[in-house]
XYZ file of C-alpha atoms in Angstrom:
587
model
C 141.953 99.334 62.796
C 144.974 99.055 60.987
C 144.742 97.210 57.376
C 146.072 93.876 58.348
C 143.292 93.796 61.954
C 140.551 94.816 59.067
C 141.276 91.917 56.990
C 141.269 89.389 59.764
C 138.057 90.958 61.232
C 136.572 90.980 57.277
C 137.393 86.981 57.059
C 135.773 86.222 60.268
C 133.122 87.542 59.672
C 132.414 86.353 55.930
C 133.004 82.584 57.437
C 130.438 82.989 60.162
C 127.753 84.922 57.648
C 128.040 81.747 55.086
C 127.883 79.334 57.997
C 124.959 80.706 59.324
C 126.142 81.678 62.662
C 125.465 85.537 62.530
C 122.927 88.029 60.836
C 122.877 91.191 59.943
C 120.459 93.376 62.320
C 119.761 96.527 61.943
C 118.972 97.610 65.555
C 119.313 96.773 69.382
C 119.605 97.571 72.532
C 122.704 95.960 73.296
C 125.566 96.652 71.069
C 129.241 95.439 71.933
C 132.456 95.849 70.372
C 134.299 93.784 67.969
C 138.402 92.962 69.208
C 141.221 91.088 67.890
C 144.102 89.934 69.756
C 147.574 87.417 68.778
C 146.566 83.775 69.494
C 149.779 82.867 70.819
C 150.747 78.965 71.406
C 152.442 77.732 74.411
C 155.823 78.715 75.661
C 159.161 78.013 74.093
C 162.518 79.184 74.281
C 164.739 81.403 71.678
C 167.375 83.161 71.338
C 167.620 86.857 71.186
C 169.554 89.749 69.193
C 172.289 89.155 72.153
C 172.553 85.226 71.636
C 170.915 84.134 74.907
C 168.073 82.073 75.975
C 164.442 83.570 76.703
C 161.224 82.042 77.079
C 158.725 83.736 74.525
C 155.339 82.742 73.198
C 154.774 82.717 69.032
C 151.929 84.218 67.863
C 150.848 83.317 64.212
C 147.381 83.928 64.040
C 144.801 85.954 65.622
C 141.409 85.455 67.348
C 138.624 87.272 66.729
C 136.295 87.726 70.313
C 133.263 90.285 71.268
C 133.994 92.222 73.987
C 130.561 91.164 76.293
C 131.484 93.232 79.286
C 128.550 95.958 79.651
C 126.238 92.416 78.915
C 127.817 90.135 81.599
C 127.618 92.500 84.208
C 123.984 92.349 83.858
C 123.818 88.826 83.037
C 121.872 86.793 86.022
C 124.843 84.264 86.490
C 124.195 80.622 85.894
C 126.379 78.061 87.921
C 126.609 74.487 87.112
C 129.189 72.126 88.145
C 132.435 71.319 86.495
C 133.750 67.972 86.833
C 137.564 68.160 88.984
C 139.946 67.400 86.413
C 142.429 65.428 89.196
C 138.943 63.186 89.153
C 139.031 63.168 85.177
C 142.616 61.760 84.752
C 141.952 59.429 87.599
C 138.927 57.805 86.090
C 140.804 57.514 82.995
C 144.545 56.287 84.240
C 145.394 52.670 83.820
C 143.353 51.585 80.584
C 144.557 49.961 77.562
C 142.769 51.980 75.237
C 141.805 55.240 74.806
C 139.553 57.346 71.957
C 139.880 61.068 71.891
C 137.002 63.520 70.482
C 136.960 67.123 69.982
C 133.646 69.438 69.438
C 133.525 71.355 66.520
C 133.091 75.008 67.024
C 132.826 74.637 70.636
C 130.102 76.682 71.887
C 128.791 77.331 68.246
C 126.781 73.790 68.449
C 123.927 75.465 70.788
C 121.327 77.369 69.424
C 120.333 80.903 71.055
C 116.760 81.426 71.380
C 114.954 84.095 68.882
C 113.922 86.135 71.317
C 117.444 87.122 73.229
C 119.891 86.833 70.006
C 119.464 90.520 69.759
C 121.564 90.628 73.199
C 124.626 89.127 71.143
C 124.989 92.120 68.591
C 128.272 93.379 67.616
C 128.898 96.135 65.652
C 132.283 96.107 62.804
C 133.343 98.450 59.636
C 131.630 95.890 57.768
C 127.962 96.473 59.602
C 125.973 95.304 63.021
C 125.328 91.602 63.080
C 123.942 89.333 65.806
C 124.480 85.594 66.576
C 122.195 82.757 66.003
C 124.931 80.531 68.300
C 126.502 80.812 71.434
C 129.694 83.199 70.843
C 132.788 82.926 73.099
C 132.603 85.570 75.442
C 129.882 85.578 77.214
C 129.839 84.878 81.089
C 127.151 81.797 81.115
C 128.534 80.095 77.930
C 130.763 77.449 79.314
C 128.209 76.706 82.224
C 125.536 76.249 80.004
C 127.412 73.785 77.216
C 128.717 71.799 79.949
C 125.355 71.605 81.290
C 124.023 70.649 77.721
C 126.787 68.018 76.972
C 126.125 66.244 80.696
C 122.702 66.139 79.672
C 123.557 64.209 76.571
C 126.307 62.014 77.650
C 124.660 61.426 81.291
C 123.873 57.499 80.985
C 127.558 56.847 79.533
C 129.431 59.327 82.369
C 131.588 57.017 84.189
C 130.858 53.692 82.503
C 132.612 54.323 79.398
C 133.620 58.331 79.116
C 134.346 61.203 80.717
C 132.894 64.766 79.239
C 135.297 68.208 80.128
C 133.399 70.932 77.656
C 134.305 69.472 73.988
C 136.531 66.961 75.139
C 135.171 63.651 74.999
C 137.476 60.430 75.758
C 136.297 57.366 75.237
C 138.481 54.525 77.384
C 138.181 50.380 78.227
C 140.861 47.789 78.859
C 140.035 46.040 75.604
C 140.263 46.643 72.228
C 136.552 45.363 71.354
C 135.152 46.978 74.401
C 136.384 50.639 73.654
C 134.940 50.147 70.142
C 131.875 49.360 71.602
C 131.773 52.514 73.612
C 133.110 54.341 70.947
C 130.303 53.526 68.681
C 127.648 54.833 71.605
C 128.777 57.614 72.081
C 129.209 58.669 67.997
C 125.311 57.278 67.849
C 125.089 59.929 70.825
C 126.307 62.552 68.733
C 124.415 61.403 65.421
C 120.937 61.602 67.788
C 121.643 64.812 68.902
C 123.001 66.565 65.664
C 126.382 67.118 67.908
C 129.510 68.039 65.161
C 132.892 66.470 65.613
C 136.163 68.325 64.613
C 138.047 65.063 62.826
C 141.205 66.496 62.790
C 141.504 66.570 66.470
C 140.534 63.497 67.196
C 141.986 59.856 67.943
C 140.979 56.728 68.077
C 142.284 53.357 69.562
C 145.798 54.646 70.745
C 147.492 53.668 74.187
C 148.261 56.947 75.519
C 147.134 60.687 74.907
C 147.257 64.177 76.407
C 143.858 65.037 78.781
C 143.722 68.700 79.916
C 147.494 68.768 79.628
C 148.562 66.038 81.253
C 149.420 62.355 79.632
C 147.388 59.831 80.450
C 148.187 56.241 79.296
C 147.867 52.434 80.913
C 150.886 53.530 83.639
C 149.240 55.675 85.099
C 149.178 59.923 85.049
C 152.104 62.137 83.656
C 153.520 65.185 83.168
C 153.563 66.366 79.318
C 156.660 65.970 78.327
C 156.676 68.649 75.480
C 155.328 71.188 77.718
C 158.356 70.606 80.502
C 161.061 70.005 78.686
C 161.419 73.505 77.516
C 162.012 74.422 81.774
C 165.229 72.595 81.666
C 166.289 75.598 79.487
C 165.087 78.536 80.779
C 166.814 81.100 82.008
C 167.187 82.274 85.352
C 163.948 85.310 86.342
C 165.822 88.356 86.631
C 162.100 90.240 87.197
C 159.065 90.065 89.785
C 156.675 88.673 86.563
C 159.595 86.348 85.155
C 159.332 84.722 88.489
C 155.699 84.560 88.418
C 155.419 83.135 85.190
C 158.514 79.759 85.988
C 155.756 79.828 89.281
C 153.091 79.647 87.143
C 154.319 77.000 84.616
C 155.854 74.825 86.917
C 152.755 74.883 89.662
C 150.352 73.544 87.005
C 152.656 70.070 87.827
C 152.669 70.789 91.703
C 150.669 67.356 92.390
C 153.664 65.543 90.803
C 156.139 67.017 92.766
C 157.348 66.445 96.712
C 157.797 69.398 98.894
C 156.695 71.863 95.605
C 155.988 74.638 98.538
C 158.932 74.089 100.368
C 161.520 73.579 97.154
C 160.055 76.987 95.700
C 159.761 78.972 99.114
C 163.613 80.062 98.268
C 163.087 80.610 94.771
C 165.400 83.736 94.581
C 168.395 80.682 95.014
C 169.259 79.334 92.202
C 169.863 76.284 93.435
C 165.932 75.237 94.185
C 165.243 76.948 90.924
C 167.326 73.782 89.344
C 166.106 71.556 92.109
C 162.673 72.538 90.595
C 163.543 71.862 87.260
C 165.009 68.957 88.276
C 162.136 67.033 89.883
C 159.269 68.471 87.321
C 161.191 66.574 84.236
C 161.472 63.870 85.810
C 158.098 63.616 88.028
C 157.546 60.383 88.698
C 153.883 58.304 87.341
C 151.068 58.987 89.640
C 148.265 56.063 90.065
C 144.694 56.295 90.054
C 143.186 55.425 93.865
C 141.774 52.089 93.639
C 138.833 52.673 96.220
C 138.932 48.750 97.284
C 142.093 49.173 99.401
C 142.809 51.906 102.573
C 144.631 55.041 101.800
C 147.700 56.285 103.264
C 148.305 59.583 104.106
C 152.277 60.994 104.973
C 152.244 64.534 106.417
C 155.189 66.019 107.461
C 155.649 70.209 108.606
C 159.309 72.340 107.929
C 159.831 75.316 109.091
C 158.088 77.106 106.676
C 155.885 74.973 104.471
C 153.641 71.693 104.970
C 153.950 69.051 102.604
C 151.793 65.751 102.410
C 151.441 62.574 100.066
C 148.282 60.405 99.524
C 149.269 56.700 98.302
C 147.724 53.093 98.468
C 149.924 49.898 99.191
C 148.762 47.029 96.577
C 149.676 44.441 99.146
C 151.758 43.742 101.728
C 155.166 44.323 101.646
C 154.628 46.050 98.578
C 156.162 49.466 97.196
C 153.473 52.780 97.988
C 151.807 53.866 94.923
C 151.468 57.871 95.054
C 148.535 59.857 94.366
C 148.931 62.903 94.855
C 151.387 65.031 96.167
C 150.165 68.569 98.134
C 151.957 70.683 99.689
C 151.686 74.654 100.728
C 153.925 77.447 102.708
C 152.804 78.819 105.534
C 150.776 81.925 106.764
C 152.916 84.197 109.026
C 150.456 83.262 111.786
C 151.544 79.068 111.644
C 155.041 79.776 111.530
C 154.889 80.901 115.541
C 153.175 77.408 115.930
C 155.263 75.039 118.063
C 156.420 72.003 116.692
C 153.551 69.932 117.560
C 151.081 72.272 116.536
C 152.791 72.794 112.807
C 152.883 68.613 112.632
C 149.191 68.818 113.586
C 148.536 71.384 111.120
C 150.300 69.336 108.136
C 147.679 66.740 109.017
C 144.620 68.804 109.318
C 145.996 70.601 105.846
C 146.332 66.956 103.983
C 142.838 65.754 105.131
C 141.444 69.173 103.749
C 143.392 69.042 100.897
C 142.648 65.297 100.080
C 138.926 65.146 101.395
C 137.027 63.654 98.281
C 139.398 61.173 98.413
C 139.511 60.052 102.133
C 135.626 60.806 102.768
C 134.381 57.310 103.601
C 137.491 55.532 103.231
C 139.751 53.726 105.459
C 142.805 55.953 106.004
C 146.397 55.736 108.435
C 148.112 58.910 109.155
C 151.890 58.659 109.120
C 153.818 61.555 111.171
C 157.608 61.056 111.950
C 156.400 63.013 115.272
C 156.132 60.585 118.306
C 153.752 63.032 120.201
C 150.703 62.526 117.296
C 150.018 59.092 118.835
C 146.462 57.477 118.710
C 146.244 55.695 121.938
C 143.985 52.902 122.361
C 142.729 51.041 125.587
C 141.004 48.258 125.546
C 137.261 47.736 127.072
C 138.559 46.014 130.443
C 141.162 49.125 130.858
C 138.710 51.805 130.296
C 135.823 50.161 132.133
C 133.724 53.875 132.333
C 133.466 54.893 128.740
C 133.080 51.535 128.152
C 129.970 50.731 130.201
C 128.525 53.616 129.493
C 128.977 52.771 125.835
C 127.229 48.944 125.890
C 124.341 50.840 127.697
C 120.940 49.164 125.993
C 118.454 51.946 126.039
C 114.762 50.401 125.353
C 112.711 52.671 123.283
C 109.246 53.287 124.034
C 107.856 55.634 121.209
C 105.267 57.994 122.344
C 102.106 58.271 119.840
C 101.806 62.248 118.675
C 99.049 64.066 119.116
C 97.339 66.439 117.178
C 95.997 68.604 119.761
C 98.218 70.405 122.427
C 96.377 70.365 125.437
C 96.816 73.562 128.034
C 98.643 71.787 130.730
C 100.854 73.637 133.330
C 103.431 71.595 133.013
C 106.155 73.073 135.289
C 105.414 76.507 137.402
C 108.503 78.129 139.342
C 107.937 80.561 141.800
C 110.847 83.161 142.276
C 110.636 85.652 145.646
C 110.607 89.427 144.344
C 114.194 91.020 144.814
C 114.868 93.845 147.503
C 115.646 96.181 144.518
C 113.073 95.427 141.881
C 111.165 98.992 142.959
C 114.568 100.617 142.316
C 115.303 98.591 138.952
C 111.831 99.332 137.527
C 112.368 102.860 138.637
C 115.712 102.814 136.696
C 114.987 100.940 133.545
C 111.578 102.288 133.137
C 110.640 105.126 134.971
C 107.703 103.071 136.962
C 106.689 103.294 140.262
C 105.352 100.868 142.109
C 101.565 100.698 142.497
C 99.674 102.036 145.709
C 102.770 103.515 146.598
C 102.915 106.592 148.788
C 104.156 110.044 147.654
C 106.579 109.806 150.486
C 107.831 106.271 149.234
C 107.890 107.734 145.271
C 110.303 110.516 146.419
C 112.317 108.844 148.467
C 112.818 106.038 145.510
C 113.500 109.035 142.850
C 116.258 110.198 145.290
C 118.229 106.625 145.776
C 117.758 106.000 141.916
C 120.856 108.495 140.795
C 122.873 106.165 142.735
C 121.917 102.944 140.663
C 122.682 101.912 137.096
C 121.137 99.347 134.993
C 123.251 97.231 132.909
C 120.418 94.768 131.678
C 120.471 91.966 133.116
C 122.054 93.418 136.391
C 121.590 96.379 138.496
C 124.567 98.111 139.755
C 125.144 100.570 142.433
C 128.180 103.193 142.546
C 128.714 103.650 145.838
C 131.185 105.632 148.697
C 134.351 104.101 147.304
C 133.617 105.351 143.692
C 133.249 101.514 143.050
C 130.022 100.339 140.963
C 128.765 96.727 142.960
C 126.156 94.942 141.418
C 123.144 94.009 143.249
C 122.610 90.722 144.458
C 119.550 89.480 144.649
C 117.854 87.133 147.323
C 118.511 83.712 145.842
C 122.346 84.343 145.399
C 123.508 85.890 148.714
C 123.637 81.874 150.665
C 125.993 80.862 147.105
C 127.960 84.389 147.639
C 128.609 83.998 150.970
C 129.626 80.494 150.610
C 131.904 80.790 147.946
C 133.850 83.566 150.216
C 133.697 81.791 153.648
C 133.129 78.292 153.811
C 134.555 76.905 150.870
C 137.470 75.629 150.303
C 139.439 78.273 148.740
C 137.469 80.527 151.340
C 139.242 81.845 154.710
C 136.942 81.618 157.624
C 136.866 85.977 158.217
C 134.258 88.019 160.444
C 131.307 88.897 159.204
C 132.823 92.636 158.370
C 135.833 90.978 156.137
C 133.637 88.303 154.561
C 131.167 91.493 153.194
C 134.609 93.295 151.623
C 136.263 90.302 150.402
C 132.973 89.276 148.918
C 132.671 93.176 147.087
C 136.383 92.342 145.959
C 135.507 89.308 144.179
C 132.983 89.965 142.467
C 134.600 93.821 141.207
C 137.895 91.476 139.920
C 136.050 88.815 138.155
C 133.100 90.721 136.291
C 133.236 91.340 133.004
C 131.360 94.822 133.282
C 133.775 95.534 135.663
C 137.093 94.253 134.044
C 136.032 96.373 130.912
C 135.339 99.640 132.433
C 138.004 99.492 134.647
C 136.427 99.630 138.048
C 138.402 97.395 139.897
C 139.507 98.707 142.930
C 143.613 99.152 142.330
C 142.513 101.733 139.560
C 145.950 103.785 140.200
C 147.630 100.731 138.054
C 145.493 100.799 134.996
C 144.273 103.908 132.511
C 142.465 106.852 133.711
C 139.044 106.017 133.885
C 135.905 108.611 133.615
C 134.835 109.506 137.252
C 130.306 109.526 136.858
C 129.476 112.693 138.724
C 125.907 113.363 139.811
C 126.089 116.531 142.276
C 127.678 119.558 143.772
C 130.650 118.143 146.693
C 129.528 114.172 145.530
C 133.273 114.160 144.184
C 136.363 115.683 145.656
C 140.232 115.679 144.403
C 142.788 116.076 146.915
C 146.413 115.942 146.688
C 149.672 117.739 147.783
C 151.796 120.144 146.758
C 155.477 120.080 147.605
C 157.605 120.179 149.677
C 158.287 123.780 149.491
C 161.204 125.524 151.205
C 160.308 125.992 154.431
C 158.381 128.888 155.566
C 156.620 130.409 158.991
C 157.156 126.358 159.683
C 154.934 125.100 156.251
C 156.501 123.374 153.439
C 153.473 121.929 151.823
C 149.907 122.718 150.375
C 147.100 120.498 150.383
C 144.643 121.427 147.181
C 141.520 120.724 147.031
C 139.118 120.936 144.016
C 135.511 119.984 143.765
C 135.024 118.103 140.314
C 131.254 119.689 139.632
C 131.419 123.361 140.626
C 135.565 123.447 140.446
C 135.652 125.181 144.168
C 139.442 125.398 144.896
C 140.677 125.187 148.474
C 144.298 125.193 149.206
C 145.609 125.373 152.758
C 149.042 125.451 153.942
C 150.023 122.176 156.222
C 153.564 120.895 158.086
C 153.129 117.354 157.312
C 151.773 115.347 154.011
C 149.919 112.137 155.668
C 146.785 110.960 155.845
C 145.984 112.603 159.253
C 146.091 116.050 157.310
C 143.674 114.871 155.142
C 141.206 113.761 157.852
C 141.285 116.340 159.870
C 140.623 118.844 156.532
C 137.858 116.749 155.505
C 136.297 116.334 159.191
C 136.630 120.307 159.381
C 135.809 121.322 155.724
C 133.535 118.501 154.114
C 131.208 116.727 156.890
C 131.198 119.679 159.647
């Protein structure tokens, strides 16, 4: 460390050894590392060596934190609920009067226990110490004070404050009444030994800044001396100058319309001002007054959604907005039709606005005339509404302890013609009593069959795997290919092939493995070979020029032993082939 980072460190710790808040220790364990970085304050705008405008953060102290790492990665992690801070200013917009508290020392207030302060040692040129009081740093620090300040403050949480870590604001519509609060919640604090920090806080004003926003009797606003340095920044010549004006200006994206689609462009300078524009002077959002319906205005661009959540007072009456929302979209939405991105912009506001519109009376405003909620009345829809207005009596039924053995439903299903052959296949069983001669001649029409649980399926002449039907479906097969009415009244003979067709097309077994039977239009497929001449390839060769009154070859290859017959022929059609196979193959 240099000299100045060693006197910053050497004050730090002097103030927390005379407070109490660390010890020396002499071993542990768990030892972490002591760093110091620039506290910086928010953004603002100077001027550099070259006269022009850029957007900087001063630094004029620094902060003193232990580096916890190695300890919060084997920290159990311990959630707890923080409160939404759009609910926060919303509970507290629109009163008269407001008191504003601050925690002193934060974290510091809570106690660590004897037994695990050793965790929280940190070792400095000035020696090892550990704390007595929850540091910054570690990963279940802020759940566990806003656990421990909800647990204090729980009887006054929404009656009279609202609790965000150390921030405590205190708020009525009277003058009398917030003192009243005011003075329960500092005899909360005196009970419970809790410290304020009295330079940060304020009591009876109008108006004051809540988790940087302002919140006063009008309603919720942007803070004004956080935005009014935008107006002068520069353009973002660089990827992270972009990100940070993104950054800034999203933090105020509920008071803006269209934020998504205004910044989709951003690289125009022309939004960039439009931006600017509308975020100094965002208009006064109103807290939801949950007596009255909501109304919810979705609209979808090309490229973004945008929606706003408002109340009408009465009617005939100006809207009073919420909230604003709005987002750009995913590549995937922006090959949506019309419809569907209108229909997306409100299934993205209901999402986005959900704790608001959860049990509340809502109307959904599109400026698309398709997104209609038609209504009939009972006499026009006479079915739905019958059925409806049906009175069903009920007649409970007393249980019982006791289950009794009761056949309550028995189904008797007739054995299939080729459960021998499917045990056979799946298993390797016979059937019992059978006969030697029945076992063999089983084992030998099993290499044609394949089991595909639940089906069996059979590959037969054609190279074409059918799947077995059994007993109980052949009347429905039958009459879905002959008697119905997308059936055609063939012979037996066609009825039996169109039937094999149908059921090869539509299969999914079939459809993924490519068995169908116009195979020469889709990817070579694997040809399942079991024996010596099962499986033949024949094709021609040719046309040659002409000799002793042959211009072709027809070649013939078996696909198991790769026995290669070629024979010189006059002609290439079928009759060729016939006559080679009726001579060669089957004599």
């Amino acid at each position: 460390m240099n000299l100045t980072i060693l006197d910053v460190v050497k004050k730090e710790v002097t103030k927390l050894l005379a407070a109490g808040i660390i010890y020396p220790i002499s071993d542990s364990q768990w030892v972490s590392l002591v760093q110091v970085v620039p506290k910086t304050f928010a953004m603002t705008i100077m001027k550099n060596q070259h006269d022009e405008l850029v957007s900087m953060q001063i630094q004029n102290s620094w902060r003193v934190y232990i580096n916890y790492k190695r300890l919060n990665q084997a920290t159990r992690k311990n959630h707890f609920p923080f409160p939404f801070i759009d609910q926060v200013l919303e509970k507290l917009a629109g009163k008269s009067h407001y008191c504003f508290l601050n925690g002193f020392f934060g974290y510091m207030q809570i106690h660590i226990a004897p037994e695990d302060q050793h965790k929280t040692t940190f070792t400095c040129p000035f020696g090892t110490f550990a704390y007595t009081r929850m540091p910054f740093g570690m990963c279940n620090v802020p759940s566990t004070f806003q656990r421990c300040m909800t647990s204090i403050f729980s009887d006054l949480l929404q009656e009279c404050m609202e609790v965000f870590m150390d921030d405590f604001n205190v708020y009525a519509n009277s003058f009398d009444a917030c003192l009243e609060n005011l003075s329960k919640v500092l005899t909360r604090c005196i009970d419970t030994n809790l410290v304020l920090n009295f330079e940060k806080c304020h009591f009876m004003v109008s108006e004051g800044i809540v988790l940087g926003q302002l919140v006063s009797n009008k309603g919720i606003e942007v803070d004004k001396s956080k935005i009014d340095i935008i107006t002068y920044l520069p353009n973002p010549t660089s990827v992270r100058e972009v990100r940070s004006f993104l950054g800034h200006a999203g933090f105020y994206r509920r008071f803006i319309k269209n934020f998504s689609k205004i910044s989709l462009p951003l690289s125009k300078l022309l939004q960039k001002d439009e931006l600017k524009s509308r975020l100094t002077s965002a208009p006064i959002l109103q807290a939801p007054n949950w007596e009255l319906p909501f109304e919810l205005m979705c609209d979808a661009s090309n490229s973004a959604l945008g929606a706003v959540l408002g109340q009408r007072v009465g009617v005939d009456k100006p809207i009073h907005v919420i909230s604003y929302a709005s987002r750009t979209m995913d590549p995937t939405p922006l090959n949506y039709t019309t419809i569907e991105k209108e229909l997306l912009a409100i299934v993205f506001a209901l999402d986005k606005f959900h704790s608001y519109l959860l049990g509340s009376k809502i109307v959904v405003f599109s400026d698309h005339a398709t997104l209609r909620f038609l209504d009939k009345k009972g006499i026009e829809n006479s079915v739905a509404d019958h059925l409806s207005k049906i009175e069903r009596e009920d007649d409970p039924m007393p249980i019982k302890d006791e289950f009794p053995d009761e056949k309550l439903l028995h189904i008797t299903i007739p054995t299939s013609w080729f459960a021998d052959i499917c045990n056979f296949v799946a298993a390797s069983q016979f059937p019992p009593k059978a006969s030697q001669l029945y076992k063999e001649r089983l084992q030998n029409d099993a290499k044609y069959y394949i089991w595909d649980d639940p089906y069996l399926w059979r590959l037969c002449n054609d190279q074409v795997i059918h799947r077995c039907i059994p007993d109980v479906e052949i009347n429905s097969v039958l009459q879905f290919c002959h008697a119905e009415p997308r059936g055609i009244h063939y012979k037996s003979t066609q009825t039996a092939r169109k039937g094999r067709l149908s059921f090869c097309l539509h299969l999914r077994k079939c459809q993924k493995d490519g068995m169908a039977i116009s195979r020469r239009h889709k990817m070579p497929q694997p040809i399942l070979i079991y024996e010596v001449f099962d499986v033949w390839r024949i094709d021609f060769m040719g046309p040659f020029l002409i000799s002793n009154g042959y211009s072709y070859i027809l070649l013939v290859v078996d696909y198991v032993s790769r026995w290669v017959r070629a024979i010189a022929t006059k002609t290439n059609d079928a009759k060729v082939v016939v006559d080679f196979v009726k001579s060669n193959i089957f004599c």
